[in-house]
JSON list of C-alpha atoms in Angstrom, two decimals:
[
{"chain": "A", "resi": 261, "resn": "GLN", "atom": "CA", "xyz": [119.71, 108.82, 108.99]},
{"chain": "A", "resi": 262, "resn": "VAL", "atom": "CA", "xyz": [116.05, 109.46, 108.26]},
{"chain": "A", "resi": 263, "resn": "GLU", "atom": "CA", "xyz": [113.88, 106.66, 106.97]},
{"chain": "A", "resi": 264, "resn": "LEU", "atom": "CA", "xyz": [110.18, 106.53, 106.13]},
{"chain": "A", "resi": 265, "resn": "GLU", "atom": "CA", "xyz": [108.56, 103.18, 105.41]},
{"chain": "A", "resi": 266, "resn": "GLU", "atom": "CA", "xyz": [104.97, 102.81, 104.24]},
{"chain": "A", "resi": 267, "resn": "SER", "atom": "CA", "xyz": [102.89, 99.70, 104.73]},
{"chain": "A", "resi": 268, "resn": "GLY", "atom": "CA", "xyz": [99.27, 98.61, 104.71]},
{"chain": "A", "resi": 269, "resn": "GLY", "atom": "CA", "xyz": [98.50, 98.89, 101.03]},
{"chain": "A", "resi": 270, "resn": "GLY", "atom": "CA", "xyz": [96.82, 96.15, 99.10]},
{"chain": "A", "resi": 271, "resn": "TRP", "atom": "CA", "xyz": [93.92, 95.14, 96.88]},
{"chain": "A", "resi": 272, "resn": "VAL", "atom": "CA", "xyz": [90.41, 95.89, 98.11]},
{"chain": "A", "resi": 273, "resn": "GLN", "atom": "CA", "xyz": [86.89, 95.94, 96.75]},
{"chain": "A", "resi": 274, "resn": "PRO", "atom": "CA", "xyz": [85.10, 99.24, 96.15]},
{"chain": "A", "resi": 275, "resn": "GLY", "atom": "CA", "xyz": [83.59, 100.41, 99.41]},
{"chain": "A", "resi": 276, "resn": "GLY", "atom": "CA", "xyz": [86.28, 98.70, 101.43]},
{"chain": "A", "resi": 277, "resn": "SER", "atom": "CA", "xyz": [88.79, 100.18, 103.83]},
{"chain": "A", "resi": 278, "resn": "LEU", "atom": "CA", "xyz": [92.52, 100.22, 104.31]},
{"chain": "A", "resi": 279, "resn": "ARG", "atom": "CA", "xyz": [94.78, 101.74, 106.92]},
{"chain": "A", "resi": 280, "resn": "LEU", "atom": "CA", "xyz": [98.17, 102.86, 105.69]},
{"chain": "A", "resi": 281, "resn": "SER", "atom": "CA", "xyz": [101.07, 103.27, 108.08]},
{"chain": "A", "resi": 282, "resn": "CYS", "atom": "CA", "xyz": [104.23, 105.29, 107.74]},
{"chain": "A", "resi": 283, "resn": "ALA", "atom": "CA", "xyz": [106.87, 104.37, 110.26]},
{"chain": "A", "resi": 284, "resn": "THR", "atom": "CA", "xyz": [109.60, 106.97, 110.64]},
{"chain": "A", "resi": 285, "resn": "SER", "atom": "CA", "xyz": [113.02, 106.85, 112.18]},
{"chain": "A", "resi": 286, "resn": "GLY", "atom": "CA", "xyz": [115.91, 109.24, 112.54]},
{"chain": "A", "resi": 287, "resn": "LEU", "atom": "CA", "xyz": [113.80, 112.37, 112.94]},
{"chain": "A", "resi": 288, "resn": "THR", "atom": "CA", "xyz": [112.16, 114.29, 115.73]},
{"chain": "A", "resi": 289, "resn": "PHE", "atom": "CA", "xyz": [108.59, 113.40, 114.92]},
{"chain": "A", "resi": 290, "resn": "SER", "atom": "CA", "xyz": [107.00, 116.36, 116.68]},
{"chain": "A", "resi": 291, "resn": "SER", "atom": "CA", "xyz": [109.06, 118.78, 114.56]},
{"chain": "A", "resi": 292, "resn": "TYR", "atom": "CA", "xyz": [107.57, 117.58, 111.27]},
{"chain": "A", "resi": 293, "resn": "SER", "atom": "CA", "xyz": [104.42, 118.10, 109.33]},
{"chain": "A", "resi": 294, "resn": "MET", "atom": "CA", "xyz": [103.42, 114.73, 107.92]},
{"chain": "A", "resi": 295, "resn": "ARG", "atom": "CA", "xyz": [101.72, 114.29, 104.57]},
{"chain": "A", "resi": 296, "resn": "TRP", "atom": "CA", "xyz": [100.31, 111.59, 102.37]},
{"chain": "A", "resi": 297, "resn": "TYR", "atom": "CA", "xyz": [100.59, 111.89, 98.62]},
{"chain": "A", "resi": 298, "resn": "ARG", "atom": "CA", "xyz": [99.45, 109.55, 95.90]},
{"chain": "A", "resi": 299, "resn": "GLN", "atom": "CA", "xyz": [100.28, 109.03, 92.26]},
{"chain": "A", "resi": 300, "resn": "ALA", "atom": "CA", "xyz": [98.20, 107.10, 89.78]},
{"chain": "A", "resi": 301, "resn": "PRO", "atom": "CA", "xyz": [99.72, 105.80, 86.54]},
{"chain": "A", "resi": 302, "resn": "GLY", "atom": "CA", "xyz": [100.21, 108.63, 84.05]},
{"chain": "A", "resi": 303, "resn": "LYS", "atom": "CA", "xyz": [99.14, 111.30, 86.51]},
{"chain": "A", "resi": 304, "resn": "GLU", "atom": "CA", "xyz": [100.82, 113.86, 88.72]},
{"chain": "A", "resi": 305, "resn": "ARG", "atom": "CA", "xyz": [101.62, 113.18, 92.32]},
{"chain": "A", "resi": 306, "resn": "GLU", "atom": "CA", "xyz": [98.75, 114.56, 94.36]},
{"chain": "A", "resi": 307, "resn": "LEU", "atom": "CA", "xyz": [98.62, 115.76, 97.95]},
{"chain": "A", "resi": 308, "resn": "VAL", "atom": "CA", "xyz": [96.01, 113.71, 99.80]},
{"chain": "A", "resi": 309, "resn": "ALA", "atom": "CA", "xyz": [96.25, 114.74, 103.43]},
{"chain": "A", "resi": 310, "resn": "THR", "atom": "CA", "xyz": [98.40, 116.78, 105.79]},
{"chain": "A", "resi": 311, "resn": "LEU", "atom": "CA", "xyz": [98.88, 116.57, 109.53]},
{"chain": "A", "resi": 312, "resn": "ALA", "atom": "CA", "xyz": [100.61, 119.54, 111.11]},
{"chain": "A", "resi": 313, "resn": "SER", "atom": "CA", "xyz": [101.84, 117.77, 114.20]},
{"chain": "A", "resi": 314, "resn": "ALA", "atom": "CA", "xyz": [102.74, 120.85, 116.19]},
{"chain": "A", "resi": 315, "resn": "ALA", "atom": "CA", "xyz": [99.39, 122.51, 115.56]},
{"chain": "A", "resi": 316, "resn": "GLU", "atom": "CA", "xyz": [97.37, 119.28, 115.50]},
{"chain": "A", "resi": 317, "resn": "SER", "atom": "CA", "xyz": [95.58, 120.47, 112.41]},
{"chain": "A", "resi": 318, "resn": "THR", "atom": "CA", "xyz": [94.63, 118.47, 109.35]},
{"chain": "A", "resi": 319, "resn": "THR", "atom": "CA", "xyz": [93.83, 119.22, 105.74]},
{"chain": "A", "resi": 320, "resn": "TYR", "atom": "CA", "xyz": [92.52, 116.99, 102.97]},
{"chain": "A", "resi": 321, "resn": "ALA", "atom": "CA", "xyz": [92.11, 116.96, 99.26]},
{"chain": "A", "resi": 322, "resn": "ASP", "atom": "CA", "xyz": [88.51, 117.68, 98.35]},
{"chain": "A", "resi": 323, "resn": "SER", "atom": "CA", "xyz": [88.16, 114.26, 96.77]},
{"chain": "A", "resi": 324, "resn": "VAL", "atom": "CA", "xyz": [88.84, 112.41, 100.04]},
{"chain": "A", "resi": 325, "resn": "LYS", "atom": "CA", "xyz": [87.16, 114.63, 102.62]},
{"chain": "A", "resi": 326, "resn": "GLY", "atom": "CA", "xyz": [84.83, 112.65, 104.82]},
{"chain": "A", "resi": 327, "resn": "ARG", "atom": "CA", "xyz": [86.36, 109.34, 103.79]},
{"chain": "A", "resi": 328, "resn": "PHE", "atom": "CA", "xyz": [90.06, 109.57, 104.68]},
{"chain": "A", "resi": 329, "resn": "THR", "atom": "CA", "xyz": [91.58, 110.46, 108.04]},
{"chain": "A", "resi": 330, "resn": "ILE", "atom": "CA", "xyz": [95.20, 111.25, 108.77]},
{"chain": "A", "resi": 331, "resn": "SER", "atom": "CA", "xyz": [96.47, 110.69, 112.28]},
{"chain": "A", "resi": 332, "resn": "ALA", "atom": "CA", "xyz": [99.66, 109.92, 114.15]},
{"chain": "A", "resi": 333, "resn": "ASP", "atom": "CA", "xyz": [101.03, 108.07, 117.13]},
{"chain": "A", "resi": 334, "resn": "SER", "atom": "CA", "xyz": [103.88, 110.24, 118.35]},
{"chain": "A", "resi": 335, "resn": "ALA", "atom": "CA", "xyz": [105.12, 107.57, 120.73]},
{"chain": "A", "resi": 336, "resn": "LYS", "atom": "CA", "xyz": [105.64, 105.27, 117.75]},
{"chain": "A", "resi": 337, "resn": "SER", "atom": "CA", "xyz": [106.76, 108.04, 115.37]},
{"chain": "A", "resi": 338, "resn": "THR", "atom": "CA", "xyz": [104.16, 106.72, 112.95]},
{"chain": "A", "resi": 339, "resn": "VAL", "atom": "CA", "xyz": [101.57, 108.45, 110.80]},
{"chain": "A", "resi": 340, "resn": "TYR", "atom": "CA", "xyz": [98.45, 106.72, 109.50]},
{"chain": "A", "resi": 341, "resn": "LEU", "atom": "CA", "xyz": [95.97, 107.20, 106.73]},
{"chain": "A", "resi": 342, "resn": "GLN", "atom": "CA", "xyz": [92.63, 105.55, 107.36]},
{"chain": "A", "resi": 343, "resn": "MET", "atom": "CA", "xyz": [90.83, 105.17, 104.05]},
{"chain": "A", "resi": 344, "resn": "ASN", "atom": "CA", "xyz": [87.15, 104.28, 104.06]},
{"chain": "A", "resi": 345, "resn": "SER", "atom": "CA", "xyz": [84.60, 103.91, 101.28]},
{"chain": "A", "resi": 346, "resn": "LEU", "atom": "CA", "xyz": [87.36, 103.36, 98.78]},
{"chain": "A", "resi": 347, "resn": "LYS", "atom": "CA", "xyz": [86.68, 103.95, 95.11]},
{"chain": "A", "resi": 348, "resn": "PRO", "atom": "CA", "xyz": [88.46, 102.67, 92.01]},
{"chain": "A", "resi": 349, "resn": "GLU", "atom": "CA", "xyz": [89.75, 106.18, 91.33]},
{"chain": "A", "resi": 350, "resn": "ASN", "atom": "CA", "xyz": [91.65, 105.99, 94.62]},
{"chain": "A", "resi": 351, "resn": "THR", "atom": "CA", "xyz": [93.94, 103.41, 93.07]},
{"chain": "A", "resi": 352, "resn": "ALA", "atom": "CA", "xyz": [97.49, 104.74, 93.24]},
{"chain": "A", "resi": 353, "resn": "VAL", "atom": "CA", "xyz": [100.83, 104.43, 94.92]},
{"chain": "A", "resi": 354, "resn": "TYR", "atom": "CA", "xyz": [100.59, 106.24, 98.22]},
{"chain": "A", "resi": 355, "resn": "TYR", "atom": "CA", "xyz": [103.65, 108.03, 99.57]},
{"chain": "A", "resi": 356, "resn": "CYS", "atom": "CA", "xyz": [104.48, 109.29, 103.01]},
{"chain": "A", "resi": 357, "resn": "TYR", "atom": "CA", "xyz": [106.30, 112.63, 103.24]},
{"chain": "A", "resi": 358, "resn": "ALA", "atom": "CA", "xyz": [107.83, 114.42, 106.19]},
{"chain": "A", "resi": 359, "resn": "GLN", "atom": "CA", "xyz": [108.30, 118.18, 106.10]},
{"chain": "A", "resi": 360, "resn": "GLY", "atom": "CA", "xyz": [110.47, 119.66, 108.79]},
{"chain": "A", "resi": 361, "resn": "LEU", "atom": "CA", "xyz": [109.33, 122.72, 110.70]},
{"chain": "A", "resi": 362, "resn": "THR", "atom": "CA", "xyz": [111.39, 125.42, 112.35]},
{"chain": "A", "resi": 363, "resn": "TYR", "atom": "CA", "xyz": [110.78, 126.64, 115.86]},
{"chain": "A", "resi": 364, "resn": "GLY", "atom": "CA", "xyz": [108.62, 129.43, 114.44]},
{"chain": "A", "resi": 365, "resn": "GLY", "atom": "CA", "xyz": [106.53, 127.03, 112.40]},
{"chain": "A", "resi": 366, "resn": "ASP", "atom": "CA", "xyz": [108.09, 127.77, 109.01]},
{"chain": "A", "resi": 367, "resn": "TYR", "atom": "CA", "xyz": [109.07, 125.03, 106.60]},
{"chain": "A", "resi": 368, "resn": "ASP", "atom": "CA", "xyz": [112.65, 123.84, 106.88]},
{"chain": "A", "resi": 369, "resn": "PRO", "atom": "CA", "xyz": [114.05, 123.41, 103.36]},
{"chain": "A", "resi": 370, "resn": "GLN", "atom": "CA", "xyz": [116.61, 120.96, 104.69]},
{"chain": "A", "resi": 371, "resn": "GLY", "atom": "CA", "xyz": [114.03, 118.68, 106.26]},
{"chain": "A", "resi": 372, "resn": "ARG", "atom": "CA", "xyz": [112.22, 116.95, 103.39]},
{"chain": "A", "resi": 373, "resn": "TYR", "atom": "CA", "xyz": [111.94, 113.18, 103.30]},
{"chain": "A", "resi": 374, "resn": "TRP", "atom": "CA", "xyz": [109.95, 110.70, 101.21]},
{"chain": "A", "resi": 375, "resn": "GLY", "atom": "CA", "xyz": [108.98, 107.12, 101.69]},
{"chain": "A", "resi": 376, "resn": "GLN", "atom": "CA", "xyz": [109.10, 104.68, 98.79]},
{"chain": "A", "resi": 377, "resn": "GLY", "atom": "CA", "xyz": [105.37, 104.18, 98.53]},
{"chain": "A", "resi": 378, "resn": "THR", "atom": "CA", "xyz": [102.77, 101.48, 98.98]},
{"chain": "A", "resi": 379, "resn": "GLN", "atom": "CA", "xyz": [100.35, 100.33, 96.31]},
{"chain": "A", "resi": 380, "resn": "VAL", "atom": "CA", "xyz": [96.61, 100.69, 96.84]},
{"chain": "A", "resi": 381, "resn": "THR", "atom": "CA", "xyz": [94.36, 99.03, 94.29]},
{"chain": "A", "resi": 382, "resn": "VAL", "atom": "CA", "xyz": [90.58, 99.32, 94.44]},
{"chain": "A", "resi": 383, "resn": "SER", "atom": "CA", "xyz": [88.66, 97.11, 92.03]},
{"chain": "A", "resi": 384, "resn": "ALA", "atom": "CA", "xyz": [85.88, 94.57, 91.91]}
]
């Protein structure tokens, strides 16, 4: 069975850094596009960053470009989100998401998995 487990969240001062980890199991890591989402209280879940593992391409929300970096260690089946220069508005629960890809690079509707989230709080 597929499991995604986030870790690395916590409470940091503005301007600080955190590195989130998402350890996966039960899936073929190279066949998935990995994403980080976040959700602040009372707000919609927002896509933060995407790593298309097969293509080795990344995309970011405009609000985090230049500060956040998504990466992965395929040998460990783990995706990371390095967050630098954190701001109070970055406070949210951050979720890892795995989107399966077909051989042709299309999304697999059967391969969609979520982690349970890790809290990131940025305040003085």
